[in-house]
Coordinates of C-alpha atoms in Angstrom, one line a residue:
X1 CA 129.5 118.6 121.6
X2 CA 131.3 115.2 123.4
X3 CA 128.6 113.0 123.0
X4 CA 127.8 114.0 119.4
X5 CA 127.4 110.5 117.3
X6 CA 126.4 109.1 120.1
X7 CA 122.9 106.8 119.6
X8 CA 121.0 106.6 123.3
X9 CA 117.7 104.5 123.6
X10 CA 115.5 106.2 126.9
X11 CA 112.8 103.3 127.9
X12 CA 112.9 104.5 131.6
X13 CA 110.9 106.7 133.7
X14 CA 110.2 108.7 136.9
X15 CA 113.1 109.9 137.2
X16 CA 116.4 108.3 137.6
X17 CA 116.8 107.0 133.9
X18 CA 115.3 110.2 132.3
X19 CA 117.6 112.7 134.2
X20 CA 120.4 110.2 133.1
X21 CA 119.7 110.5 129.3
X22 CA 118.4 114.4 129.7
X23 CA 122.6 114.9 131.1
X24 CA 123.7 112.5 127.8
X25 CA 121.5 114.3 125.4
X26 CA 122.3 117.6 126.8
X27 CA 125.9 117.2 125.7
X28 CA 125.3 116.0 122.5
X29 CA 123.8 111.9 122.2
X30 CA 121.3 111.5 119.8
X31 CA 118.6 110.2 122.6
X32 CA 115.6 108.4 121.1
X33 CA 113.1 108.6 124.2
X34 CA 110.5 105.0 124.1
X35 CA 106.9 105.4 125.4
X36 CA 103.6 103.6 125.3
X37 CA 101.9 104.7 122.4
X38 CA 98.7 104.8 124.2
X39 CA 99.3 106.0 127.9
X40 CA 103.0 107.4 127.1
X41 CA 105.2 108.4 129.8
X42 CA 103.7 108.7 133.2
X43 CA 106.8 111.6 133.8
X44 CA 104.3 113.3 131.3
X45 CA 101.9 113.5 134.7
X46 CA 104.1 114.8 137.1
X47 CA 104.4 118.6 138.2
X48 CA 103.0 121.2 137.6
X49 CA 100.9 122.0 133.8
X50 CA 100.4 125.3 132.2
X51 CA 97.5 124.9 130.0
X52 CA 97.5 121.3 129.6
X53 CA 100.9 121.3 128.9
X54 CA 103.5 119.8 131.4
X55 CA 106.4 121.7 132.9
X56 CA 108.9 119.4 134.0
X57 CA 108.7 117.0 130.9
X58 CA 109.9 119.9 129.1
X59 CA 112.8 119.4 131.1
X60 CA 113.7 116.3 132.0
X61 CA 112.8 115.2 128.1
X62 CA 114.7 118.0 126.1
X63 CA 116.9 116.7 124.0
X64 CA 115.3 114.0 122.9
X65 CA 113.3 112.7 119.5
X66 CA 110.6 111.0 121.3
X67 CA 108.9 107.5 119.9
X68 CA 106.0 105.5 120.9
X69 CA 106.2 101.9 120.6
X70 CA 104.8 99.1 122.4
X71 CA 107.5 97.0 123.8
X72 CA 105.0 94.3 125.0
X73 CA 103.9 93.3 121.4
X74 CA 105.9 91.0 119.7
X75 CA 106.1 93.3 116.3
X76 CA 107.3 96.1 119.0
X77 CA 110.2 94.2 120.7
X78 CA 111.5 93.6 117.4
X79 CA 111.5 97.4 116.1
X80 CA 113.1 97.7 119.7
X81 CA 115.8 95.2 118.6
X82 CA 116.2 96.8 115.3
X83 CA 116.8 99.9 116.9
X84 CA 118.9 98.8 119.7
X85 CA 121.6 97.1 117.1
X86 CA 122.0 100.5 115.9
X87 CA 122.2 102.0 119.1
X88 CA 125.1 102.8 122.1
X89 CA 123.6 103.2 125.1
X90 CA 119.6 101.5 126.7
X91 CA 118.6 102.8 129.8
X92 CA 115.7 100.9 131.3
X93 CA 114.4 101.0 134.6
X94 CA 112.2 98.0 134.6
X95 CA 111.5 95.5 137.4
X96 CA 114.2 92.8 137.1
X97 CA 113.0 89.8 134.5
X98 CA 110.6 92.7 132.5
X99 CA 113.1 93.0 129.1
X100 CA 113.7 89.2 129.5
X101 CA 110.0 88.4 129.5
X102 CA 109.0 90.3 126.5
X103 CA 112.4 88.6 124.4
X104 CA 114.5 92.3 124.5
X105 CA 116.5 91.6 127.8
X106 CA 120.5 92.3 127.4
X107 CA 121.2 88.7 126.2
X108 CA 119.4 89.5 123.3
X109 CA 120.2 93.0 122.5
X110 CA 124.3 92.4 123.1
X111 CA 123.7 89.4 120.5
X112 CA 122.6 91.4 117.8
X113 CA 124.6 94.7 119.4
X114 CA 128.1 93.3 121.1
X115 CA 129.1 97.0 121.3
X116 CA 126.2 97.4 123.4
X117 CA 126.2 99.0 127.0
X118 CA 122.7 98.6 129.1
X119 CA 122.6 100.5 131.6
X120 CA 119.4 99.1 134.2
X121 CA 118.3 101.2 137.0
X122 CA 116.0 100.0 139.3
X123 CA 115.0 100.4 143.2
X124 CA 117.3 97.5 144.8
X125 CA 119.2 96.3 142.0
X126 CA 119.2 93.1 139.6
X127 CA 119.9 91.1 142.6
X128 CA 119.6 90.2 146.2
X129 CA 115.7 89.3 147.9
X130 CA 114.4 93.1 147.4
X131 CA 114.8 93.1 143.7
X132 CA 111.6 92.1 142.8
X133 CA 110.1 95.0 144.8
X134 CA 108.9 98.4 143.4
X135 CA 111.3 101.1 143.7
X136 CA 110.8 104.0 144.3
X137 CA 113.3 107.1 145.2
X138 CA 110.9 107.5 148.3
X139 CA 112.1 104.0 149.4
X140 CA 115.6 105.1 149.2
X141 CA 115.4 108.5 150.5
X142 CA 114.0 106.0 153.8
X143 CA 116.1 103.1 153.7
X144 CA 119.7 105.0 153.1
X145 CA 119.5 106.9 156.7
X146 CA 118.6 110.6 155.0
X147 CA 115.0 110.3 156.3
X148 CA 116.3 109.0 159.7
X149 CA 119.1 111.5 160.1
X150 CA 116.9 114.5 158.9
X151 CA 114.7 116.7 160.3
X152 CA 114.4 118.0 164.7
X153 CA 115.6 115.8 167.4
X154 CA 112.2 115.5 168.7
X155 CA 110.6 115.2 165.1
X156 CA 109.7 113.1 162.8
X157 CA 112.2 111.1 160.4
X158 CA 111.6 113.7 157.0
X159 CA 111.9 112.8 153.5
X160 CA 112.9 115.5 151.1
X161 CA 109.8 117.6 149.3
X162 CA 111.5 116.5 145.6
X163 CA 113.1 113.6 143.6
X164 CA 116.1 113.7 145.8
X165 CA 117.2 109.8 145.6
X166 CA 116.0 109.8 141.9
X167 CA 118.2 112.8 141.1
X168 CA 121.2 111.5 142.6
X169 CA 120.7 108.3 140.8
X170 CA 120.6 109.8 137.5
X171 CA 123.6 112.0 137.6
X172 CA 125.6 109.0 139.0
X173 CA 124.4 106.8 136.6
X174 CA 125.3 109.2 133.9
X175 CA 129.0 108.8 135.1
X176 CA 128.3 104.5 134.8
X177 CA 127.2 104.8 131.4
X178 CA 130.4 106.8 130.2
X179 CA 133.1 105.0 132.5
X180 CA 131.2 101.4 130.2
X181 CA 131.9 103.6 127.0
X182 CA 135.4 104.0 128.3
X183 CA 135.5 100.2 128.5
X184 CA 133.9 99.7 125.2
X185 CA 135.9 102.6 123.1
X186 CA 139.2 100.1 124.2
X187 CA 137.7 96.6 124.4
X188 CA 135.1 97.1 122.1
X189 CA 132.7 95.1 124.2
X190 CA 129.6 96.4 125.8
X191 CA 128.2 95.6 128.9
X192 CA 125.5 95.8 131.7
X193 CA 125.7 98.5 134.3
X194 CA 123.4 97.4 137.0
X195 CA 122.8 100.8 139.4
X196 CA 120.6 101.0 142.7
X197 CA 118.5 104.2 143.4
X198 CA 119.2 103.1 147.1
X199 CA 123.1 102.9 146.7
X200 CA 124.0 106.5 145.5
X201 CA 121.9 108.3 147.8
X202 CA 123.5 105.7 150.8
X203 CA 127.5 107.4 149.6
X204 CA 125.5 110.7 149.8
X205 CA 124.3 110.3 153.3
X206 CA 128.1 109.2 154.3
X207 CA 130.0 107.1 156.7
X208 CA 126.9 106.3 159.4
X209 CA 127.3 102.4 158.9
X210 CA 131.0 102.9 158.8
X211 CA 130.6 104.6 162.3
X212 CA 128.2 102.0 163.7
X213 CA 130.5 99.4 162.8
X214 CA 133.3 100.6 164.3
X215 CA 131.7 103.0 167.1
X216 CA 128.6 100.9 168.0
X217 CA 127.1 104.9 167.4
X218 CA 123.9 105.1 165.5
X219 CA 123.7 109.9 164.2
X220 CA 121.0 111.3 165.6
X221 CA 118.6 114.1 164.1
X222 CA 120.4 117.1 164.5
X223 CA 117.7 119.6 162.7
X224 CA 119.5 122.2 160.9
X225 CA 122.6 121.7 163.1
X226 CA 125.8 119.7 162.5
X227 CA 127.9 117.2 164.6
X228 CA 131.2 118.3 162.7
X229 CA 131.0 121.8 163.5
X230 CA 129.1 125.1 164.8
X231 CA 128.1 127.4 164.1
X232 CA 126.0 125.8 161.7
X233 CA 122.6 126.7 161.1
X234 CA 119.6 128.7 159.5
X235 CA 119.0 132.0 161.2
X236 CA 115.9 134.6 160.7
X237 CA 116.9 137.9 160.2
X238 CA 114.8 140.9 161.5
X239 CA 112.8 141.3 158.5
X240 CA 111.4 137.7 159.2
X241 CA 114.2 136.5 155.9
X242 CA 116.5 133.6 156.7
X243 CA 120.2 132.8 155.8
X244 CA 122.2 129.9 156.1
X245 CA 125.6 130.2 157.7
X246 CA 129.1 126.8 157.5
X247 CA 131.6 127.0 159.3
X248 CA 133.4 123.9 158.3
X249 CA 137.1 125.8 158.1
X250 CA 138.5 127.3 161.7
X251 CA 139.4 130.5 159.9
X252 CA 135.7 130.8 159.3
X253 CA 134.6 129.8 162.6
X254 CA 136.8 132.6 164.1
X255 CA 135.5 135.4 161.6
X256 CA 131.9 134.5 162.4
X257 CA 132.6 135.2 166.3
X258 CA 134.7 138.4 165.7
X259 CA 132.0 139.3 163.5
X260 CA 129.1 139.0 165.7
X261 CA 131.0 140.7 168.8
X262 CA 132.2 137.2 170.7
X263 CA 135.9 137.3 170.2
X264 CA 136.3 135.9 173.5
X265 CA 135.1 132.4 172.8
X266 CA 138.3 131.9 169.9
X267 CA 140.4 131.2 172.9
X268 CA 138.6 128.7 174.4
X269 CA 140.2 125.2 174.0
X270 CA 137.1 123.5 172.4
X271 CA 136.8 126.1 169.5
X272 CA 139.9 124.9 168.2
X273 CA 138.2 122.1 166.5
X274 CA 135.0 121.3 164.4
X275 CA 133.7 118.7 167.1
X276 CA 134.6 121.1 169.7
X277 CA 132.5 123.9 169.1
X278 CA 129.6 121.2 168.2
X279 CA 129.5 120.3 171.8
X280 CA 128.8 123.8 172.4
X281 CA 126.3 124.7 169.8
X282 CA 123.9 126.2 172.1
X283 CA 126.5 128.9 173.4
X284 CA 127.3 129.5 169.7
X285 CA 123.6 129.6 167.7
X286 CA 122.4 131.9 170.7
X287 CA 125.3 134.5 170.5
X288 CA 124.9 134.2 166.4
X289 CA 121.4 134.0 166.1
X290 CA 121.2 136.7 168.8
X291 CA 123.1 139.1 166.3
X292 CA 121.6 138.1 163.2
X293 CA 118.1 138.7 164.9
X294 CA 118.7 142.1 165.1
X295 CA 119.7 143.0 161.7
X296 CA 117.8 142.7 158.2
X297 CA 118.9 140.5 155.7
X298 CA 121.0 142.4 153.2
X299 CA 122.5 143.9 156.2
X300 CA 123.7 140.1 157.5
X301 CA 124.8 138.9 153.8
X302 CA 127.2 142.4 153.5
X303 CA 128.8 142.3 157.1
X304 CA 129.3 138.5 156.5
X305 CA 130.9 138.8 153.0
X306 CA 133.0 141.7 154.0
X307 CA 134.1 139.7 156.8
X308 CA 134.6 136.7 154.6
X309 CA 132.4 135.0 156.2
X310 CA 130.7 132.1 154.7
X311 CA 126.5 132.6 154.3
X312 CA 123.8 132.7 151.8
X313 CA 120.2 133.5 152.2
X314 CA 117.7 130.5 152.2
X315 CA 116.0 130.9 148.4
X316 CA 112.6 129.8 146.9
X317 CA 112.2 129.8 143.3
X318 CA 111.4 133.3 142.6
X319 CA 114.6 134.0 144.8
X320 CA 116.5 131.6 142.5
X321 CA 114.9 133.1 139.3
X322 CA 115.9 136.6 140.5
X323 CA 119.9 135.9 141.7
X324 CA 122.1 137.7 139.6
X325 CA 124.6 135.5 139.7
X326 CA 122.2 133.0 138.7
X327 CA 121.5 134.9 135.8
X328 CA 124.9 136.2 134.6
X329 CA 126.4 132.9 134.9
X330 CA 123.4 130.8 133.1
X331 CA 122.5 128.4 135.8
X332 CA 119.0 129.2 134.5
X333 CA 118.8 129.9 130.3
X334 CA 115.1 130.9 128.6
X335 CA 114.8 128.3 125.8
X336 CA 112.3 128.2 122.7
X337 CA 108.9 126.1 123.3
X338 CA 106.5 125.7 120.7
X339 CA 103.7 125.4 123.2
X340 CA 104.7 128.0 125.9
X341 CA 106.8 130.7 123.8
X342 CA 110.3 131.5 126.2
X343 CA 110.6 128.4 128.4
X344 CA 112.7 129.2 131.9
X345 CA 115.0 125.5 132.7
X346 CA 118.2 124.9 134.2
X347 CA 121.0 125.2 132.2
X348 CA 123.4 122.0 131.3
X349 CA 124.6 120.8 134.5
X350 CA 128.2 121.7 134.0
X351 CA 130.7 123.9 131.6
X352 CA 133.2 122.7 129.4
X353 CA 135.5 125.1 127.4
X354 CA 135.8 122.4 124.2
X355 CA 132.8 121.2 123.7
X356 CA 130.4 122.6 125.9
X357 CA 126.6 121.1 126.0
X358 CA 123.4 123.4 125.1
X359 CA 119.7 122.6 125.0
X360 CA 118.8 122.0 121.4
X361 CA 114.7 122.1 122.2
X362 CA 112.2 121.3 124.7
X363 CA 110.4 117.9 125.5
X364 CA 108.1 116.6 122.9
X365 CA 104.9 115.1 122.3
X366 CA 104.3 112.0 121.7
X367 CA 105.2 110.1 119.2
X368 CA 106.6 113.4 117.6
X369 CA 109.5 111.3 115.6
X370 CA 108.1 108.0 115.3
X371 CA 107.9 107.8 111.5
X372 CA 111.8 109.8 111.2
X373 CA 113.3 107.2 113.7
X374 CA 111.5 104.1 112.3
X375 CA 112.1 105.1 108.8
X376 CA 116.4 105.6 110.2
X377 CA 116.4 102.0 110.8
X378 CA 114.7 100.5 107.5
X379 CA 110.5 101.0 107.5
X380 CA 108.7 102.6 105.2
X381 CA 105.8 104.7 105.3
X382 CA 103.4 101.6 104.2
X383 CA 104.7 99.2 107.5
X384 CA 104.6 102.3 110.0
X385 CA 101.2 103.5 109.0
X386 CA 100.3 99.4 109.5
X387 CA 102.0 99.7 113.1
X388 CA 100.0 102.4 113.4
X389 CA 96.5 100.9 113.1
X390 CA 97.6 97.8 114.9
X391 CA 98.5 100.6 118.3
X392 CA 101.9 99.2 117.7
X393 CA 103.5 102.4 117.2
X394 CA 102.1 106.2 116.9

């Protein structure tokens, strides 16, 4: 795999940071995951459990020999330098000052570990007067104009039902901590990546402060609609179903209107552009909408794709599970669990034809490789079983 001999320390949570070394273990780095030996990882808490046992930390934390150590001890920031001068990559997501205040903040760990690249994710960044603040991908998803630009004109801003900010976050950050290793494989000098949860999801969102700035124009809600072209919506087909229909190329534009019997409106001046046929997305959604209304779903997704249309049908999970592209193509792979037998996950994020990435096993319990870890970087059974009673480590 391309990240084989690769040493990652994980000491973040919920959910930037994790996602971030999940994508690095998944292809290959040896990622050691750092928890609280008494209330471990509060990702541990979130989602859904079967049986006690949680669903997404069987996700997020696959990959990864998990240890428990208490960084706020003394004895514990020191095993923590120990293992960090042996390590690539730390990703932390603690408030600014936190690694400084217990004596493990970069200063120290690039002394002992010049190679070393710490990657820091954290709300608002290291900087600047919201630094200090908690940080949450909430925050983001509010302060970087998705909330604001989502959801009906006459609505509510909306914030996403899921981790959207975080997620972004991580796979971004993912990127940071290689383009670092880049820098260190030719310098060989490591260094401090210091990545926003806010400033991702902001690029993802796009130009709106570009446009205010030059336009004076602040985007409106649009609900499902777009201000770059039409059609462009969801539609509910006749046996109450929906699909989901783009129309960002003109070639597609036209097929949709010769599809749906509407040729006429192809001539018209203001189809001949995205922004064009925006203006006009009543006219459009009606005589689209009108068409799809009468037909069941299956019936819409063959006359589109014969048509060459562009459309999918609006999924939940069991839709997802049950795609058989999904399934031929592994976007979703059953993986061995020693607590819940065949474990359904999403497969590593992208494929390579070298050295392609695989799930080697499911998120662990606590503590699970404490004594193999500690004992890789010079303690003996006598010391960790002393750490053990002092709560130090379990």
């Amino acid at each position: 795999m391309p990240l084989e001999g690769l040493r990652v320390l994980d000491v973040s949570t919920i959910l930037a940071g994790p996602l971030c070394c999940q994508i690095l273990g998944d292809y290959g780095a040896d990622v050691v995951k750092i928890e609280h030996p008494r209330h471990g990882d509060n990702m541990r808490g979130h989602g859904r459990s079967k049986d006690g046992v949680p669903l997404w930390w069987k996700e997020i934390s696959r990959n990864k020999r998990t240890v428990a150590l208490d960084l706020k001890h003394p004895d514990g920031a020191a095993i923590f330098r120990r293992l960090a001068a042996t390590a690539d990559v730390v990703v932390e997501n603690f408030r600014p000052g936190t690694l400084e205040r217990w004596g493990i903040g970069p200063d120290v760990l690039q002394a002992d570990n010049p190679r070393l690249v710490v990657a820091r994710l954290t709300g608002f960044g290291q900087t600047g007067p919201y630094s200090s603040r908690a940080g949450f991908g909430t925050l983001a998803e509010a302060m970087s104009g998705f909330a604001a630009a989502t959801g009906e004109p006459d609505g509510p801003p909306t914030l996403p039902a899921f981790g959207l900010a975080d997620s972004i976050c991580g796979i971004a950050a993912s990127s940071a901590v290689l383009m670092a290793l880049r820098h260190r494989d030719a310098t060989g000098r490591g260094q401090v990546v210091d990545l926003s949860i806010l400033e991702p999801i902001m690029a993802a969102v796009g130009p709106g402060p570009t446009v205010y700035q030059q336009l004076g124009e602040v985007p409106q809600r649009q609900g499902n609609r777009s201000t770059n072209n039409a059609p462009r919506n969801t539609y509910r087909t006749s046996d109450d179903r929906w699909v989901a229909i783009s129309t960002s190329a003109q070639r597609i534009a036209e097929r949709v209107m010769e599809l749906v019997g509407h040729p006429e409106v192809i001539d018209e001046p203001w189809f001949a552009t995205g922004a064009g046929r925006a203006e006009h997305v009543d006219l459009l959604d009606e005589m689209v909408g009108g068409w799809i209304a009468q037909r069941d779903r299956e019936t819409v997704l063959d006359a589109f794709t014969e048509a060459g249309a562009a459309i999918a049908p609006v999924y939940d999970a069991r839709d997802i599970t049950e795609d058989p592209h999904v399934r031929e193509t592994e976007m979703l792979v059953e993986v061995d669990d020693p607590d819940l037998g065949p474990l359904l996950q999403h497969n590593v994020m992208w494929r390579m034809s070298e050295t392609p990435g695989r799930i080697r096993f499911t998120g662990r319990a606590i503590g699970a490789d404490t004594d193999e870890v500690l004992g890789e970087v010079g303690l003996d059974a006598d010391e960790i079983a002393t750490l053990k009673k002092k709560e130090i480590v379990r």
